[in-house]
Amino acid sequence: MNPLSIAENILRLRHGKKMTQEQLANFIGVTKASVSKWETGQSMPDIIILPQLAALFDVTVDELLGYVPQLSREQIQKLYQKFAADFAGSPFEEVLSQTQKYVKKYYSCYPFLFQICVLWLNHYTMAQGEERQREILVLLSELCEHIRENCRDVRIADDVIVLQAMAHLRLGKRAEVVDALEEMSRPDRLMGQSASVLMQAYMMAGEKEKAESLMQISMYNALISFVGISTSYISMHMDQPTACESTINRIAQMAETYRLRQLNPNLAAGFEYQAVMCYCLQGEKQKALEHAGYYVLCLEELFSSAAIVLHGDDYFDRIEEWFEKTEGGTGAPRSRQVVLDEVKQSLDSPVFALLEEENEFKSLKRKLNEIQ
């Protein structure tokens, strides 16, 4: 049923009951003309009649009205992809306003609201001016708070705590981030062992396929997390060449072993970019150029197809089924065009001044700008 399509619903439900307009009118206690007006959209039943109509047709009042407060996973995925694409091609405030209307419409559909928070977090920097960007982060935090207070899905309730902390971090609310995540992130908590215990239970039950699938997504997530944290570790130790280089070399070996450039080129590009910055700050021109080349290769891989999607490979051949189960699906958080517009300026940073006069670096910048 479509939202607020009561005219079509009454007509369809009456036909389903094989009732005439006159029979329906007699049952409810109105005139045949009233039923005709309901079905043609000229008027609506009085509010006190709605429960009686719903009972007759064996549906809820919401179903009779055509109002559906919840969205399916597939509907959430499609809406997210639509809004992400709209942000790439339409005025930011116009798209933001549209998403806010959907928030009000589906204010109790928490999986959808969570994805809207993800959407806003990934696009708020497109707003005009720092003050407006902060306002959107505040809106995001308020929506996260609504989800936290009302959602009974433990997974979403936990995830939204982290999402709200990300917004608070960008707002400079350090204390709020620490309060929210310090206890949650303790390495001695048993939650970190939950996947391992579940795998063993699957194996004991003879459900080898489920165990293998969970093992793969757990290994993949651990790999992604390790590379991401290591990239931040490099950033934190820019003034310590030995620690930086050791980390860069170790992650580079892991990236090659797991073919990270093909598996997750966006993550690999983030690591290579950080390595270029590190070596530039240390005056290591050749090493910086080497990793700048790897950075552009990662981006060429990332934009080699018409859409940016999460995927597996011949080793991680079971993880896509996990991506498809999530409300976000296999699509990237931001549209291909938004990401492409951003990365094309990425090598213009003053931190790369050491490389500006190098022909190899100029060639890499041309390659980056030629990506379509």
XYZ file of C-alpha atoms in Angstrom:
372
model
C 0.000 0.000 0.000
C 1.264 3.479 -0.794
C 1.375 6.141 1.934
C -2.021 7.822 2.528
C -3.655 6.058 -0.427
C -6.896 5.406 1.407
C -9.087 5.876 -1.691
C -7.293 3.146 -3.648
C -7.140 0.932 -0.565
C -10.870 1.072 0.186
C -11.657 0.303 -3.460
C -9.202 -2.608 -3.595
C -10.223 -4.033 -0.211
C -13.937 -3.762 -1.061
C -13.355 -5.636 -4.314
C -11.365 -8.220 -2.361
C -14.399 -8.783 -0.128
C -16.640 -8.864 -3.231
C -18.828 -6.157 -1.742
C -20.782 -3.481 -3.585
C -20.586 0.173 -2.565
C -24.126 -0.142 -1.249
C -23.262 -3.164 0.917
C -20.259 -1.347 2.366
C -22.352 1.751 3.007
C -25.041 -0.267 4.828
C -22.441 -2.050 6.972
C -20.778 1.191 8.062
C -23.984 3.191 8.299
C -23.324 5.836 5.639
C -24.743 6.602 2.211
C -23.608 4.942 -1.004
C -22.601 8.421 -2.222
C -20.209 8.737 0.743
C -18.462 5.471 -0.199
C -18.210 6.643 -3.807
C -16.557 9.889 -2.687
C -14.091 7.955 -0.503
C -13.066 5.767 -3.433
C -12.645 8.668 -5.842
C -10.676 10.739 -3.368
C -13.286 13.510 -3.113
C -13.521 13.017 0.647
C -12.192 10.796 3.441
C -14.013 8.715 6.029
C -14.528 10.386 9.399
C -11.828 9.436 11.895
C -14.322 7.547 14.098
C -15.224 5.314 11.131
C -11.644 4.218 10.410
C -11.482 1.466 13.098
C -14.772 0.010 11.846
C -13.527 -0.017 8.238
C -10.221 -1.569 9.290
C -12.035 -4.298 11.253
C -14.292 -5.067 8.283
C -11.343 -5.489 5.918
C -9.194 -7.259 8.559
C -6.351 -4.730 8.333
C -4.860 -2.189 10.719
C -5.835 1.476 10.531
C -2.298 2.236 9.324
C -2.693 -0.300 6.522
C -6.087 1.128 5.622
C -4.574 4.600 5.355
C -1.617 3.238 3.445
C 0.808 4.489 6.081
C 3.787 2.217 6.660
C 6.017 3.433 9.533
C 8.748 0.873 8.773
C 10.891 0.383 5.696
C 12.402 -2.852 4.446
C 16.146 -3.306 4.158
C 15.884 -3.048 0.374
C 13.888 0.193 0.629
C 16.456 1.670 3.020
C 19.298 0.737 0.665
C 17.540 2.345 -2.303
C 16.768 5.540 -0.393
C 20.356 5.830 0.843
C 21.728 5.375 -2.683
C 19.223 7.897 -4.026
C 20.132 10.549 -1.455
C 23.877 9.936 -1.903
C 23.476 10.407 -5.661
C 21.334 13.528 -5.102
C 24.043 15.090 -2.933
C 26.425 14.678 -5.862
C 24.177 16.444 -8.369
C 21.784 18.769 -6.519
C 22.108 21.707 -4.099
C 23.122 20.442 -0.669
C 20.380 22.218 1.319
C 17.708 20.960 -1.058
C 18.729 17.330 -0.553
C 19.185 17.803 3.193
C 15.643 19.175 3.442
C 14.327 16.135 1.583
C 16.089 13.756 3.978
C 14.641 15.648 6.952
C 11.129 15.126 5.582
C 11.784 11.391 5.413
C 13.107 11.441 8.978
C 9.797 12.886 10.186
C 7.856 10.411 8.077
C 9.728 7.354 9.396
C 10.622 8.606 12.862
C 10.182 5.155 14.409
C 12.067 3.231 11.706
C 15.405 3.125 13.511
C 17.435 1.211 10.898
C 16.489 3.940 8.410
C 17.239 6.765 10.859
C 20.637 5.220 11.544
C 21.438 5.235 7.825
C 20.349 8.873 7.595
C 22.862 9.659 10.349
C 25.542 7.840 8.326
C 24.472 9.804 5.248
C 24.688 13.160 7.024
C 28.063 12.310 8.573
C 29.468 11.480 5.140
C 28.140 14.630 3.451
C 27.971 17.428 6.047
C 31.227 18.961 4.766
C 29.373 19.851 1.558
C 27.341 22.437 3.505
C 28.275 26.090 2.993
C 30.499 27.342 5.784
C 31.844 25.916 9.016
C 28.934 27.217 11.103
C 26.376 25.427 8.929
C 28.444 22.246 9.033
C 28.416 22.370 12.826
C 24.638 22.861 12.813
C 24.231 19.689 10.769
C 26.490 17.754 13.136
C 24.278 18.931 16.010
C 21.176 17.735 14.116
C 22.930 14.411 13.566
C 23.768 14.101 17.254
C 20.168 14.860 18.227
C 18.870 12.193 15.870
C 21.399 9.725 17.309
C 20.092 10.566 20.787
C 16.526 9.818 19.651
C 17.653 6.425 18.354
C 19.578 5.675 21.562
C 16.582 6.495 23.754
C 13.973 4.557 21.788
C 15.527 1.792 19.686
C 15.293 -1.714 21.171
C 17.622 -3.290 18.613
C 20.844 -3.778 20.611
C 23.034 -3.749 17.496
C 21.708 -0.391 16.301
C 21.707 1.038 19.836
C 25.409 0.170 20.237
C 26.412 1.322 16.756
C 24.669 4.667 17.140
C 26.769 5.397 20.234
C 29.881 5.177 18.052
C 28.256 7.230 15.303
C 27.277 9.971 17.733
C 30.836 9.950 19.105
C 32.131 10.555 15.577
C 29.893 13.622 15.336
C 31.017 14.824 18.774
C 34.656 14.397 17.769
C 34.126 16.701 14.771
C 32.374 19.173 17.079
C 35.388 19.135 19.393
C 33.435 17.532 22.247
C 36.320 15.425 23.511
C 34.820 14.670 26.939
C 31.599 13.313 25.415
C 33.579 11.001 23.128
C 35.628 9.645 26.033
C 32.533 9.144 28.208
C 30.731 7.269 25.425
C 33.523 5.029 24.197
C 36.132 4.547 26.933
C 34.361 1.693 28.702
C 32.963 0.287 25.460
C 36.432 0.051 23.903
C 38.258 -1.685 26.729
C 40.356 -4.489 25.205
C 39.560 -6.867 28.084
C 35.825 -6.921 27.360
C 34.504 -10.339 26.339
C 32.441 -8.860 23.470
C 35.579 -9.055 21.351
C 35.432 -12.855 21.610
C 31.800 -13.219 20.612
C 32.502 -14.121 16.981
C 34.994 -16.803 17.977
C 32.525 -18.395 20.415
C 29.731 -18.289 17.835
C 31.960 -19.922 15.202
C 32.651 -22.803 17.583
C 28.916 -23.200 18.253
C 28.241 -23.368 14.510
C 30.932 -26.034 14.114
C 29.546 -28.086 17.013
C 26.113 -27.940 15.357
C 27.577 -29.129 12.058
C 26.849 -25.798 10.373
C 30.207 -25.483 8.655
C 29.028 -22.987 6.013
C 27.776 -20.549 8.653
C 31.037 -20.895 10.572
C 33.130 -20.296 7.458
C 31.056 -17.279 6.454
C 31.404 -15.730 9.918
C 35.140 -16.462 9.949
C 35.605 -14.652 6.648
C 33.742 -11.487 7.598
C 35.500 -11.451 10.986
C 38.926 -11.718 9.326
C 37.981 -9.053 6.791
C 36.767 -6.662 9.494
C 39.918 -7.294 11.537
C 42.066 -6.549 8.480
C 40.198 -3.324 7.710
C 40.352 -2.240 11.353
C 44.064 -3.028 11.651
C 45.023 -1.084 8.534
C 42.824 1.850 9.563
C 44.281 2.039 13.064
C 47.819 1.667 11.698
C 47.201 4.566 9.321
C 46.233 6.701 12.328
C 49.317 5.425 14.146
C 51.497 6.769 11.323
C 49.772 10.146 11.596
C 50.422 10.245 15.338
C 54.139 9.474 14.957
C 55.103 11.809 12.115
C 57.975 13.122 14.247
C 59.326 9.600 14.868
C 60.803 8.315 11.564
C 61.658 4.848 12.872
C 58.164 4.134 14.194
C 56.598 5.532 11.007
C 58.749 3.585 8.598
C 58.387 0.344 10.519
C 54.598 0.723 10.464
C 54.519 1.674 6.778
C 56.653 -1.337 5.817
C 54.578 -3.774 7.855
C 51.262 -2.497 6.472
C 52.672 -2.468 2.940
C 53.548 -6.168 3.275
C 50.101 -6.968 4.662
C 48.431 -4.942 1.899
C 50.342 -6.904 -0.737
C 49.601 -10.259 0.899
C 45.872 -9.583 1.052
C 45.825 -7.659 -2.265
C 44.280 -4.738 -0.446
C 44.550 -2.423 -3.466
C 42.025 -4.616 -5.292
C 40.001 -5.728 -2.261
C 39.470 -2.312 -0.686
C 41.207 0.379 -2.774
C 39.679 3.196 -0.730
C 41.308 1.942 2.483
C 44.578 1.249 0.671
C 44.545 4.774 -0.788
C 44.137 6.257 2.701
C 47.182 4.342 3.917
C 49.316 5.333 0.902
C 48.294 8.993 1.249
C 49.378 9.005 4.882
C 52.691 7.408 3.897
C 53.300 10.140 1.293
C 52.641 12.836 3.907
C 54.965 11.136 6.377
C 57.891 10.853 3.966
C 57.414 14.419 2.704
C 57.623 15.756 6.254
C 60.783 13.720 6.777
C 62.341 14.952 3.512
C 62.387 11.424 1.998
C 61.620 12.442 -1.573
C 62.021 9.085 -3.352
C 59.988 7.159 -0.790
C 57.298 9.829 -0.951
C 57.169 9.547 -4.751
C 56.967 5.764 -4.545
C 53.946 5.846 -2.266
C 52.363 8.687 -4.265
C 52.489 6.324 -7.239
C 50.795 3.594 -5.202
C 48.195 6.140 -4.068
C 47.218 6.982 -7.645
C 47.115 3.266 -8.543
C 44.667 2.697 -5.682
C 42.437 5.499 -6.957
C 42.555 4.194 -10.514
C 41.364 0.854 -9.132
C 38.700 2.523 -6.993
C 37.185 4.392 -9.956
C 37.671 1.637 -12.537
C 33.969 0.758 -12.484
C 30.794 2.805 -12.818
C 30.007 2.580 -9.095
C 32.006 2.186 -5.898
C 30.893 -1.010 -4.199
C 32.082 -3.202 -1.357
C 33.180 -6.597 -2.636
C 35.200 -9.686 -1.872
C 37.735 -11.596 -3.948
C 38.774 -15.201 -4.571
C 39.936 -15.506 -0.934
C 37.186 -13.523 0.782
C 34.509 -15.172 -1.346
C 31.773 -15.182 1.321
C 31.778 -11.591 2.577
C 29.475 -10.020 -0.008
C 26.521 -11.892 1.452
C 27.194 -10.007 4.697
C 27.341 -6.649 2.945
C 24.019 -7.364 1.242
C 22.351 -8.088 4.592
C 23.084 -4.637 5.964
C 20.830 -1.605 5.497
C 23.710 0.116 3.709
C 24.136 -2.754 1.255
C 27.216 -3.042 -0.946
C 27.170 0.629 -1.976
C 29.737 3.118 -0.733
C 28.656 5.719 1.887
C 29.178 8.514 -0.671
C 28.503 8.590 -4.383
C 31.306 7.962 -6.839
C 31.200 11.557 -8.129
C 31.443 13.141 -4.673
C 34.485 11.019 -3.811
C 36.098 11.659 -7.207
C 35.675 15.441 -6.919
C 37.314 15.332 -3.508
C 40.339 13.183 -4.354
C 41.208 15.129 -7.511
C 42.399 17.960 -5.260
C 44.160 15.680 -2.790
C 47.704 16.095 -4.155
C 47.482 19.899 -4.113
C 48.136 20.089 -0.370
C 51.064 22.309 0.747
C 52.447 19.320 2.639
C 53.605 17.926 -0.722
C 55.748 20.982 -1.535
C 58.827 18.733 -1.509
C 57.525 16.989 -4.642
C 56.073 19.902 -6.596
C 58.992 20.323 -9.006
C 59.405 16.602 -9.686
C 58.274 15.507 -13.144
C 57.133 12.161 -11.753
C 54.855 13.927 -9.276
C 53.470 16.220 -11.996
C 52.729 13.142 -14.083
C 50.906 11.510 -11.159
C 48.760 14.620 -10.682
C 47.849 14.561 -14.391
C 46.879 10.888 -14.103
C 44.719 11.684 -11.091
C 42.929 14.511 -12.912
C 42.324 12.274 -15.951
C 40.320 9.726 -13.932
C 36.703 9.881 -15.049
